[in-house]
């Protein structure tokens, strides 16, 4: 049985965010970091080379597979800001309807730029995801 490919690292979040290009994406990434810190109360940690994660959860599936994964976080990719809200967005439609311009994947929210969304609604979405995840698995600092 293989483990998770995305694991926490000791890389510096500040160094990673400082190296994000272009400058507008870097500013958005730093603003997201501040928002995630405020909403979660967690100190961020790098997960793999490009995901800034806040908190973690340990899981054990009925199959016996177990692991640890980030509770929530984001990655400032070239094309989009990608937000990871576990366990997904299927129960968040009323919040998403008020968010602003975005696109969804299974557990990923794609935003072109932070100015496209309402930050207060985004904070509500992050909190909603953490609360929902906590109903399945305990969420904790890493």
Short mmCIF file of C-alpha atoms in Angstrom, two decimals, residues 25-141:
data_model
loop_
_atom_site.label_atom_id
_atom_site.label_comp_id
_atom_site.label_asym_id
_atom_site.label_seq_id
_atom_site.Cartn_x
_atom_site.Cartn_y
_atom_site.Cartn_z
CA UNK A 25 0.33 36.61 -7.11
CA UNK A 26 2.86 36.99 -4.24
CA UNK A 27 0.71 39.73 -2.64
CA UNK A 28 -2.39 37.53 -2.97
CA UNK A 29 -0.50 34.57 -1.46
CA UNK A 30 0.61 36.62 1.54
CA UNK A 31 -2.95 37.91 2.02
CA UNK A 32 -4.27 34.33 1.87
CA UNK A 33 -1.67 33.28 4.43
CA UNK A 34 -2.89 36.00 6.81
CA UNK A 35 -6.52 34.97 6.24
CA UNK A 36 -5.86 31.26 6.78
CA UNK A 37 -3.84 31.99 9.94
CA UNK A 38 -6.67 34.14 11.30
CA UNK A 39 -9.45 31.69 10.50
CA UNK A 40 -7.67 28.47 11.51
CA UNK A 41 -5.45 29.67 14.35
CA UNK A 42 -2.76 27.33 12.96
CA UNK A 43 0.84 28.12 12.01
CA UNK A 44 1.33 27.14 8.36
CA UNK A 45 3.63 24.41 7.14
CA UNK A 46 4.74 23.51 3.64
CA UNK A 47 3.26 20.31 2.24
CA UNK A 48 5.34 19.16 -0.68
CA UNK A 49 7.07 21.87 -2.67
CA UNK A 50 4.11 24.18 -3.28
CA UNK A 51 1.20 23.80 -0.83
CA UNK A 52 0.89 25.95 2.29
CA UNK A 53 -1.11 23.91 4.78
CA UNK A 54 -2.87 24.80 8.04
CA UNK A 55 -3.50 22.03 10.52
CA UNK A 56 -3.78 18.35 9.75
CA UNK A 57 -5.99 15.35 10.30
CA UNK A 58 -5.15 11.69 10.75
CA UNK A 59 -7.44 9.22 9.05
CA UNK A 60 -8.03 5.48 8.94
CA UNK A 61 -10.32 4.16 6.23
CA UNK A 62 -12.40 0.98 6.49
CA UNK A 63 -9.86 -0.60 4.10
CA UNK A 64 -7.17 -0.10 6.73
CA UNK A 65 -5.36 2.61 4.78
CA UNK A 66 -4.28 5.39 7.10
CA UNK A 67 -2.37 8.61 6.87
CA UNK A 68 -2.15 12.28 7.64
CA UNK A 69 -3.12 15.16 5.38
CA UNK A 70 -3.44 18.92 5.60
CA UNK A 71 -6.72 20.18 6.99
CA UNK A 72 -6.86 23.19 4.69
CA UNK A 73 -4.48 25.34 2.70
CA UNK A 74 -3.59 26.87 -0.64
CA UNK A 75 -1.08 26.93 -3.44
CA UNK A 76 -0.27 30.05 -5.48
CA UNK A 77 0.06 28.37 -8.89
CA UNK A 78 0.90 30.23 -12.08
CA UNK A 79 -2.61 30.04 -13.56
CA UNK A 80 -4.71 30.25 -10.36
CA UNK A 81 -4.72 30.45 -6.63
CA UNK A 82 -5.75 26.93 -5.61
CA UNK A 83 -7.46 26.50 -2.24
CA UNK A 84 -7.82 23.12 -0.57
CA UNK A 85 -10.92 22.80 1.57
CA UNK A 86 -11.33 19.32 2.99
CA UNK A 87 -13.55 17.32 2.73
CA UNK A 88 -14.83 19.14 -0.36
CA UNK A 89 -17.49 21.61 -1.36
CA UNK A 90 -20.63 19.52 -1.75
CA UNK A 91 -22.27 21.04 1.36
CA UNK A 92 -21.03 24.60 0.77
CA UNK A 93 -23.26 25.79 -2.08
CA UNK A 94 -24.94 28.60 -0.09
CA UNK A 95 -21.49 30.00 0.76
CA UNK A 96 -20.10 29.47 -2.75
CA UNK A 97 -23.07 31.34 -4.23
CA UNK A 98 -21.86 34.47 -2.39
CA UNK A 99 -18.11 34.00 -2.91
CA UNK A 100 -17.52 35.63 -6.27
CA UNK A 101 -15.71 34.43 -9.38
CA UNK A 102 -14.31 30.91 -8.89
CA UNK A 103 -14.17 27.41 -10.33
CA UNK A 104 -14.37 24.09 -8.45
CA UNK A 105 -12.58 20.76 -8.50
CA UNK A 106 -13.32 17.93 -6.03
CA UNK A 107 -11.46 19.45 -3.07
CA UNK A 108 -9.95 22.41 -4.93
CA UNK A 109 -11.25 25.92 -5.39
CA UNK A 110 -9.64 27.88 -8.23
CA UNK A 111 -9.47 31.67 -8.06
CA UNK A 112 -7.77 33.85 -10.67
CA UNK A 113 -7.01 36.64 -8.21
CA UNK A 114 -8.06 37.41 -4.67
CA UNK A 115 -9.86 40.58 -5.79
CA UNK A 116 -12.38 38.32 -7.59
CA UNK A 117 -13.84 37.02 -4.31
CA UNK A 118 -15.30 38.37 -1.09
CA UNK A 119 -12.69 37.75 1.63
CA UNK A 120 -15.30 37.59 4.38
CA UNK A 121 -17.17 34.87 2.50
CA UNK A 122 -13.86 33.11 1.83
CA UNK A 123 -13.15 33.12 5.58
CA UNK A 124 -16.60 31.63 6.15
CA UNK A 125 -15.86 28.91 3.57
CA UNK A 126 -12.54 28.01 5.23
CA UNK A 127 -14.22 27.77 8.65
CA UNK A 128 -17.08 25.71 7.17
CA UNK A 129 -14.60 23.24 5.67
CA UNK A 130 -12.68 22.87 8.94
CA UNK A 131 -15.86 22.37 10.93
CA UNK A 132 -17.11 19.78 8.45
CA UNK A 133 -13.77 17.97 8.38
CA UNK A 134 -13.77 17.93 12.19
CA UNK A 135 -17.03 15.98 12.03
CA UNK A 136 -15.15 13.13 10.34
CA UNK A 137 -11.64 13.33 11.82
CA UNK A 138 -10.10 15.41 14.62
CA UNK A 139 -8.26 18.44 13.20
CA UNK A 140 -5.08 19.50 14.98
CA UNK A 141 -1.96 21.62 14.57
#
